[in-house]
Coordinates of C-alpha atoms and ligand atoms in Angstrom, one line a residue:
X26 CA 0.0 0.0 0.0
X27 CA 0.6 3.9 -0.4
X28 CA 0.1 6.7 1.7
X29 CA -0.7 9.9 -0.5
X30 CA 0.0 12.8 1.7
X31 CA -1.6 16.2 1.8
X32 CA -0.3 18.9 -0.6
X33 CA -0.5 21.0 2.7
X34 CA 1.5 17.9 4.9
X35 CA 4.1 19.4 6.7
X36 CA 7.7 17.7 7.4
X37 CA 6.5 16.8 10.6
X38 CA 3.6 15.4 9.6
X39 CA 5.6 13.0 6.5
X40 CA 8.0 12.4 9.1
X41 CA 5.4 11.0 11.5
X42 CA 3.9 8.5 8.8
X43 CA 7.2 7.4 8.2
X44 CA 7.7 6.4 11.8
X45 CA 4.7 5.1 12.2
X46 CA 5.3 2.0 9.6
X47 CA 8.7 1.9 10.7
X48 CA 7.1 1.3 14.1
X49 CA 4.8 -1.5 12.3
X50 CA 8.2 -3.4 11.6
X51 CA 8.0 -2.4 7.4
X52 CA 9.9 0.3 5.9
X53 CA 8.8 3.1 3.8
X54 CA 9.9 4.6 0.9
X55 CA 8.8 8.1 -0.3
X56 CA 8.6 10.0 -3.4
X57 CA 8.1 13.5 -3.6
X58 CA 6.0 13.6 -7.0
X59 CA 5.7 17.7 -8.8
X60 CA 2.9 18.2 -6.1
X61 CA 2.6 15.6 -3.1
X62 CA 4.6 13.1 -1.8
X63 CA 4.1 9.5 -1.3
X64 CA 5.5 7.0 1.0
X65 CA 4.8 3.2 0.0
X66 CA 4.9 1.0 3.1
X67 CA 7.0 -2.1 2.3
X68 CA 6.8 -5.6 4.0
X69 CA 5.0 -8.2 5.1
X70 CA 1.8 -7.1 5.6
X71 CA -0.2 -9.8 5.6
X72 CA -3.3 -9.7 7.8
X73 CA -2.7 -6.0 9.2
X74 CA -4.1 -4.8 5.9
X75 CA -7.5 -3.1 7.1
X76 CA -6.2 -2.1 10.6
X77 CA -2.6 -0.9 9.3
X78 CA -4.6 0.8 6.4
X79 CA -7.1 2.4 9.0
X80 CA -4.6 3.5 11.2
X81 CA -2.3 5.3 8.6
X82 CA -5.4 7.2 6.8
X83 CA -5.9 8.5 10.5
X84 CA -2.5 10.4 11.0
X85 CA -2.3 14.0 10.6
X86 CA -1.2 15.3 7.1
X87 CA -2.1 12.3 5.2
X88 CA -4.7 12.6 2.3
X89 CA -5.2 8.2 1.8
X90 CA -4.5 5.1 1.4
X91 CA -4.0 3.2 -1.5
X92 CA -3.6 -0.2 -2.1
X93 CA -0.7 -1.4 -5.1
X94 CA -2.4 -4.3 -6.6
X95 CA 1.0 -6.0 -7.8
X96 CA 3.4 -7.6 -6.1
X97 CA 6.0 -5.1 -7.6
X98 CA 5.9 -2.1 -5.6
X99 CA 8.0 0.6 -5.9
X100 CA 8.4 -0.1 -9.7
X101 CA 5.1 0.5 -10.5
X102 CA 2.9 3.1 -12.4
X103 CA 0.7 2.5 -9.6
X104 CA 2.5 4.0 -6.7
X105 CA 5.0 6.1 -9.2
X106 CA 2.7 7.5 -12.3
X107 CA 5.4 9.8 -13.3
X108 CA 8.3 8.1 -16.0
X109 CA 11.5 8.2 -14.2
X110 CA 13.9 10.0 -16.5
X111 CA 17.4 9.1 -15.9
X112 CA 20.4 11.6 -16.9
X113 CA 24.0 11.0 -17.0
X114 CA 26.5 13.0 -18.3
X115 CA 24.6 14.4 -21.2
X116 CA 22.4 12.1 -21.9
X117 CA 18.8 11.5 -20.5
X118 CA 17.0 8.3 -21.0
X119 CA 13.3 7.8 -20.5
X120 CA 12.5 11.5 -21.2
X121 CA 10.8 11.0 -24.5
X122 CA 14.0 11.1 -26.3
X123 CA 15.7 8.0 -28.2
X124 CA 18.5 6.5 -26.5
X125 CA 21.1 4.6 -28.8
X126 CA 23.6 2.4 -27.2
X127 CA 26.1 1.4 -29.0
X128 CA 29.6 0.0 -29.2
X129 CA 31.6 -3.4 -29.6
X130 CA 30.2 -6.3 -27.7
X131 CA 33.6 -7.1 -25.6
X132 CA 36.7 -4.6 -25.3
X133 CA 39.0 -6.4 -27.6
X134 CA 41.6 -3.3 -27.2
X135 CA 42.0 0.6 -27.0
X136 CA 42.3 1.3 -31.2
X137 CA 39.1 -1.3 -32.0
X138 CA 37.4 0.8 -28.8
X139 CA 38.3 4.2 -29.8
X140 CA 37.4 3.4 -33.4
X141 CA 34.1 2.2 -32.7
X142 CA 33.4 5.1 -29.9
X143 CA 34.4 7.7 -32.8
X144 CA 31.9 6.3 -34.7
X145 CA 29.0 5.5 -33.3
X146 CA 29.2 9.0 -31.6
X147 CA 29.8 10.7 -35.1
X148 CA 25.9 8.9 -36.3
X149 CA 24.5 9.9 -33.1
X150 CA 24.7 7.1 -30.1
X151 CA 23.9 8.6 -26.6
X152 CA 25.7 5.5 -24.7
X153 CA 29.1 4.2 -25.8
X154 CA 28.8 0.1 -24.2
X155 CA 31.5 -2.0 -24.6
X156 CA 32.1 -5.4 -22.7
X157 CA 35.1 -5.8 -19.7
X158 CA 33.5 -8.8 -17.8
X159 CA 32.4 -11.3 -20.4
X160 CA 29.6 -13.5 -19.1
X161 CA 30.4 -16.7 -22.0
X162 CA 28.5 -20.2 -22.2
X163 CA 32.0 -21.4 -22.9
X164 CA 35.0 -21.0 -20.4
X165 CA 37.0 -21.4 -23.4
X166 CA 35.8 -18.3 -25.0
X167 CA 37.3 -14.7 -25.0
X168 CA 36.5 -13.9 -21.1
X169 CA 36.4 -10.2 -21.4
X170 CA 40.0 -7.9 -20.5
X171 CA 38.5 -6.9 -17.6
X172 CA 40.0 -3.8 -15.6
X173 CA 42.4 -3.2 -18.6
X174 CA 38.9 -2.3 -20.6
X175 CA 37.3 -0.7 -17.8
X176 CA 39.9 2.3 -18.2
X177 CA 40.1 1.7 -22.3
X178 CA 36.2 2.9 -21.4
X179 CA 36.7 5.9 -19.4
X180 CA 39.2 7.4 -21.4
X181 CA 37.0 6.4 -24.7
X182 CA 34.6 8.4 -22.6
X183 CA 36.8 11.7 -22.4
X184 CA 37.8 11.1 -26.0
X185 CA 33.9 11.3 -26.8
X186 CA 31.9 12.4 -24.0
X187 CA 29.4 9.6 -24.2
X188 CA 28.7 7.9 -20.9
X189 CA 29.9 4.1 -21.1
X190 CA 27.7 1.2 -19.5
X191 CA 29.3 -2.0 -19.3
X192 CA 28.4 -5.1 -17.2
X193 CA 29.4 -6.0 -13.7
X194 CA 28.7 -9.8 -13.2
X195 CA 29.8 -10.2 -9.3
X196 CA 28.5 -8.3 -6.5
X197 CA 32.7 -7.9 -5.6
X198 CA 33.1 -6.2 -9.0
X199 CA 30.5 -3.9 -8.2
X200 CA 33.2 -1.1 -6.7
X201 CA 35.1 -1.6 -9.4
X202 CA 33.1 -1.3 -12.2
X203 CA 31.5 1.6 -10.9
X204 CA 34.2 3.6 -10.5
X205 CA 34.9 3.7 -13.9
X206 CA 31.5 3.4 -16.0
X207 CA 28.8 5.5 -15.9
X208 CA 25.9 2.9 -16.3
X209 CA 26.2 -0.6 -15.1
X210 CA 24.7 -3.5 -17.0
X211 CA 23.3 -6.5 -15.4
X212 CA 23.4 -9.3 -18.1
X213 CA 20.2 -12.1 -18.6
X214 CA 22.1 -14.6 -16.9
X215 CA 22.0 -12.8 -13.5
X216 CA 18.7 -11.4 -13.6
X217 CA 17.9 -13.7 -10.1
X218 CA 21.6 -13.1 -8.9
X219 CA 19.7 -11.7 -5.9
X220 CA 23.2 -10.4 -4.2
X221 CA 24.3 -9.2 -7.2
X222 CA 21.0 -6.8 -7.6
X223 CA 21.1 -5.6 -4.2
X224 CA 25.0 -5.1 -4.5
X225 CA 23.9 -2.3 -7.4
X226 CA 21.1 -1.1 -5.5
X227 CA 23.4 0.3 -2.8
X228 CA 25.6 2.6 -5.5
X229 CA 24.6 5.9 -7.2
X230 CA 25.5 4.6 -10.9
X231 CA 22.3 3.9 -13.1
X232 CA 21.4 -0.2 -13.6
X233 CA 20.5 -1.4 -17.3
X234 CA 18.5 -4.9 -16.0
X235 CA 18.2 -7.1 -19.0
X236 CA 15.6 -9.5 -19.0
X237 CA 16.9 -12.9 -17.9
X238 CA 16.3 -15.6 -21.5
X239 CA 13.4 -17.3 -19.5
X240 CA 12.0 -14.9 -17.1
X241 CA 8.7 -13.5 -17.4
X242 CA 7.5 -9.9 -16.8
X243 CA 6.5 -10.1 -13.8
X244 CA 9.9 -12.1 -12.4
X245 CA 12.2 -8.9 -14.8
X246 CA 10.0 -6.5 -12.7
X247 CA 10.6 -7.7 -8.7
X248 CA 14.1 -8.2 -10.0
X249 CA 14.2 -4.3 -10.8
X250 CA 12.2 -4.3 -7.4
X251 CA 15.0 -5.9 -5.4
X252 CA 17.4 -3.2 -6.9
X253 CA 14.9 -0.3 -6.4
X254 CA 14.3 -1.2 -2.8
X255 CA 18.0 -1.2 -1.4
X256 CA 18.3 2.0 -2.7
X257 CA 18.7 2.9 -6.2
X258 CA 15.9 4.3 -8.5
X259 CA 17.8 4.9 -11.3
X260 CA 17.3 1.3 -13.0
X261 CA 16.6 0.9 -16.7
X262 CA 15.0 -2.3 -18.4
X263 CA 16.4 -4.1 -21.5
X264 CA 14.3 -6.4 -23.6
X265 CA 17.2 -8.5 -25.2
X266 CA 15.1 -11.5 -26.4
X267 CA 13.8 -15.1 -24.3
X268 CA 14.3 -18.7 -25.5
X269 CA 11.6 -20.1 -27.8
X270 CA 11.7 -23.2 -29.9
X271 CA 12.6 -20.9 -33.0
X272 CA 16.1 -21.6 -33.7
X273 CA 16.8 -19.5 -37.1
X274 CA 17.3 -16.7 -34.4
X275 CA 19.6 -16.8 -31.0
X276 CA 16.5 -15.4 -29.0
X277 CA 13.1 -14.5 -29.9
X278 CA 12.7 -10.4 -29.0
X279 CA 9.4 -10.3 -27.3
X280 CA 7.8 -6.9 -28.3
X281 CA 4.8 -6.9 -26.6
X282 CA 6.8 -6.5 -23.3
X283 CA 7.5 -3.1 -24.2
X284 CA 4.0 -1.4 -24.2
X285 CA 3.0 -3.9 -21.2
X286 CA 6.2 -2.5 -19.6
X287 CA 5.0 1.0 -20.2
X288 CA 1.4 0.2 -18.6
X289 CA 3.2 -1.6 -15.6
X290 CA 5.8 0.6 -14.7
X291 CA 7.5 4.1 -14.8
X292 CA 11.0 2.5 -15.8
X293 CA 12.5 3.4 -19.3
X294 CA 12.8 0.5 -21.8
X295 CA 15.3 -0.3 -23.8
X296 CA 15.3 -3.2 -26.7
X297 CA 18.3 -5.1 -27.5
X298 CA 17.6 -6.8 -31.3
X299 CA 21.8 -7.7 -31.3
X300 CA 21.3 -10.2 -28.7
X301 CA 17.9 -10.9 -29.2
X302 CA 18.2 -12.3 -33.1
X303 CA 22.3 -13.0 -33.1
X304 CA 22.1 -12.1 -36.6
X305 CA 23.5 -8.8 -38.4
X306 CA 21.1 -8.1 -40.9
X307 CA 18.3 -8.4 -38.8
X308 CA 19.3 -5.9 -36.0
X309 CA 17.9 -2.9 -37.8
X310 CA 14.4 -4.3 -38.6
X311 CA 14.3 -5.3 -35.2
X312 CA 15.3 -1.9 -33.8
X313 CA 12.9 0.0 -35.7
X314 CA 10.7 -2.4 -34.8
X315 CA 11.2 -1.6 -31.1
X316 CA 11.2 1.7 -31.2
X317 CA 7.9 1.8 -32.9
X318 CA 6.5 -0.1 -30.3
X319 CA 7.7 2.4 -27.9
X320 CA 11.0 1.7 -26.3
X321 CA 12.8 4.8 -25.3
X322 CA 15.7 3.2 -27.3
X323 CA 18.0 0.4 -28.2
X324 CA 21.3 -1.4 -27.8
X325 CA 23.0 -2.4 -30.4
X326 CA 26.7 -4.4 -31.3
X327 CA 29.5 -2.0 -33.5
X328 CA 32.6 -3.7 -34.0
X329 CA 35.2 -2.0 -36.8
X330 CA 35.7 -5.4 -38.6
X331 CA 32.5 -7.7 -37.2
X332 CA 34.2 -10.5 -38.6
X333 CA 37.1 -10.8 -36.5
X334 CA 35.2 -10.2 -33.2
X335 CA 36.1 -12.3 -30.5
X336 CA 32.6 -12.1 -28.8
X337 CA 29.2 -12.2 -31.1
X338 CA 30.8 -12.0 -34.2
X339 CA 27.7 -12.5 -36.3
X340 CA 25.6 -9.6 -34.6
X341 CA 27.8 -7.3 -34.2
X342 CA 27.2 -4.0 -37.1
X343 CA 29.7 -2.6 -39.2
X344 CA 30.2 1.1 -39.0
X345 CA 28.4 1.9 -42.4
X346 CA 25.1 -0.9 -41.2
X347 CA 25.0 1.8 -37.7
X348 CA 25.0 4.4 -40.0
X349 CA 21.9 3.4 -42.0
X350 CA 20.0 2.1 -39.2
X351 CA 20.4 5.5 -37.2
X352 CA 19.1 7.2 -40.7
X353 CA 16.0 4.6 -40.5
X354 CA 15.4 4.6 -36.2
X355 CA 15.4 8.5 -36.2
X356 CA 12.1 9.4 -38.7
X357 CA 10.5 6.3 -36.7
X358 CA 11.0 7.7 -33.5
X359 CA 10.4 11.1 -34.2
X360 CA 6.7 9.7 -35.7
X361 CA 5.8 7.4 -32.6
X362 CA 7.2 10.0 -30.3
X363 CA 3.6 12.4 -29.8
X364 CA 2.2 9.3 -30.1
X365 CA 3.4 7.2 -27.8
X366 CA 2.9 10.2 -25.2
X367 CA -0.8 10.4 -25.8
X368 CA -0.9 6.5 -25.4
X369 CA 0.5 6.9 -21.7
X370 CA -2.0 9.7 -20.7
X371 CA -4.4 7.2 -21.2
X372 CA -4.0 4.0 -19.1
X373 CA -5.1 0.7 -19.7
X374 CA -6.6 -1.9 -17.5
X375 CA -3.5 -5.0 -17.9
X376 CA -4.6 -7.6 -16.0
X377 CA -3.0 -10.5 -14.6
X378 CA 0.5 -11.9 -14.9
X379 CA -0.3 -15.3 -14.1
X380 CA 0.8 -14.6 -10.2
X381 CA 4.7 -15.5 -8.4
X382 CA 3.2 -18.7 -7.4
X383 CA 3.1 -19.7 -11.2
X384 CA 7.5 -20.9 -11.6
Ligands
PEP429 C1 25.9 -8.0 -23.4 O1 25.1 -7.1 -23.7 O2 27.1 -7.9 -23.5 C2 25.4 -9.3 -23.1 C3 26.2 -10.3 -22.7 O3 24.1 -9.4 -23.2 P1 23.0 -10.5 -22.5 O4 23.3 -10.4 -21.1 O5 21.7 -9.9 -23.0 O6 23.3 -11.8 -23.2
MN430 MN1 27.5 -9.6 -27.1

């Protein structure tokens, strides 16, 4: 549940509420909105529903009570209507605006970095990513150069002035990681790396939470919630494609997540069509396709010589394919953009997930 305060509630009075459901044994989380705030009480609530309910609506300054009807809480429209718009450096994400990510898939060295983050930035990415910690099926494969990249990063950052996100796959890399990128990524296979999540809830960087390959919505969301809840709002969600039967492509990008996304909570979205097909020539299709469906952007795979990449070497683009799919994502956006606002103005009624209790 919520508790909307007063436009008029004092300090005092928010501070009261607060230690009331401290008090209760739950902890509450506020968010001062343009106008009000609101403090979401967060727990086990179980049977103290009514009475706890009762008892808050009673307290001076506070307006009411609202139940949140999903078991994600402080990730949903419900108790946050408002997008979150994250900024970092110069870009903002979630604002309306399209977000481009874009770089190699690992860090291979400083010339193939600095080649691709002149680039991509030149055709109009927002995000320079590029991989240090390589999360591979094989523990053959290229693992990722690690700290050496991290810095190849920051410095590609200088050179460019794009914030870098990369992924941090251990809740002891965390530090590390963020002390040199701007945006940490949380890859598919640790979506449920429960430590991991609330290791980069307790740091100030913004989270990119891709979709784990099998999870549903509902499992992507209290993932987000787990980071949300120890402390960091600033998480972002990336549609990257879940396993089907289909095998022509690596993953099967589900689309519909991203206006269900939009309906369930005020998170920005990002699609991910490299990952999501593993093919080259179908990343742009899939792109536009994502941003007409709403996504406040994608992620995409830039290598100089795709070819030769020692990570993803069939998805990654070559300079010139970035270069025509920023000249097709940009008219698409800029269509779907007035659109897509007057679509969120007007809420839908979603329905069920299917429930926790259903994996
Ligand atoms: C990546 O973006 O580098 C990556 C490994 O993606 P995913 O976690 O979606 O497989
Ligand atoms: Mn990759």
């Amino acid at each position: 549940m919520f508790v909307v305060m007063a436009r008029t509630a004092s300090e005092a009075e928010i501070l009261g509420v607060k230690g009331a459901i401290l008090g209760e044994g739950l902890t509450p989380y506020d968010h001062t909105g343009a106008e009000r705030t609101v403090i979401a009480v967060i727990g086990e609530i179980g049977q103290r529903k009514n009475e706890l309910s009762a008892r808050l609506g009673g307290l001076p300054g506070v307006e009411s009570v609202t139940p949140i009807s999903r078991p994600f809480k402080l990730t949903s429209r419900e108790f946050h209507p408002e997008s979150t718009v994250i900024r970092v450096l110069d870009a903002t994400i979630g604002d309306g605006s399209l977000t481009v990510m874009a770089g190699p898939c690992s860090v291979e060295s400083r010339d193939q970095l600095f080649a691709t983050a002149d680039a991509v930035a030149a055709a109009g990415a927002t995000v320079l990513r590029g991989g240090a910690f390589k999360p591979r099926t094989s523990p053959y494969s290229f693992q990722g150069l690690g700290v050496e990249a991290l810095r190849d990063l920051a410095d590609a950052r200088d050179r460019t002035g794009l914030p870098v996100i990369t992924e941090v796959m251990e809740p002891n890399q965390v530090d590390i990681v963020a002390e040199y990128a701007d945006i940490l990524q949380v890859g598919t296979r640790n979506m449920q790396n429960f430590s991991l999540l609330m290791a980069v809830g307790r740091v100030t960087r913004p989270v990119m939470l891709k979709r784990g390959f099998s999870a549903t919505v509902e499992e992507w969301l209290m993932a987000a919630e787990y980071i949300v809840s120890s402390g960091n709002p600033n998480v972002i969600l990336c549609e990257r494609g879940i396993r089907t039967f289909e095998t022509y492509t690596r993953n099967t990008l589900d689309l519909s997540a991203v206006p269900l996304l939009r309906q369930l909570t005020h998170l920005p979205v990002i699609v991910d069509p490299s990952h999501a097909t593993g093919k080259r020539w179908l990343v742009a299709p899939l792109a536009i396709g994502g941003v007409a469906v709403g996504a406040d952007g994608v992620m995409v795979e830039v290598h100089p010589d795709p070819d030769s990449a020692l990570s993803d070497a069939e998805q990654q683009l070559t300079f010139d394919q970035f270069r025509e799919m920023m000249a097709q994502l940009v008219p698409v956006h800029e269509q779907v953009r007035d659109h897509r606002a007057a679509a969120m103005a007007d809420p839908v009624a979603v329905g069920d997930g299917g429930g926790l209790g259903r994996h």
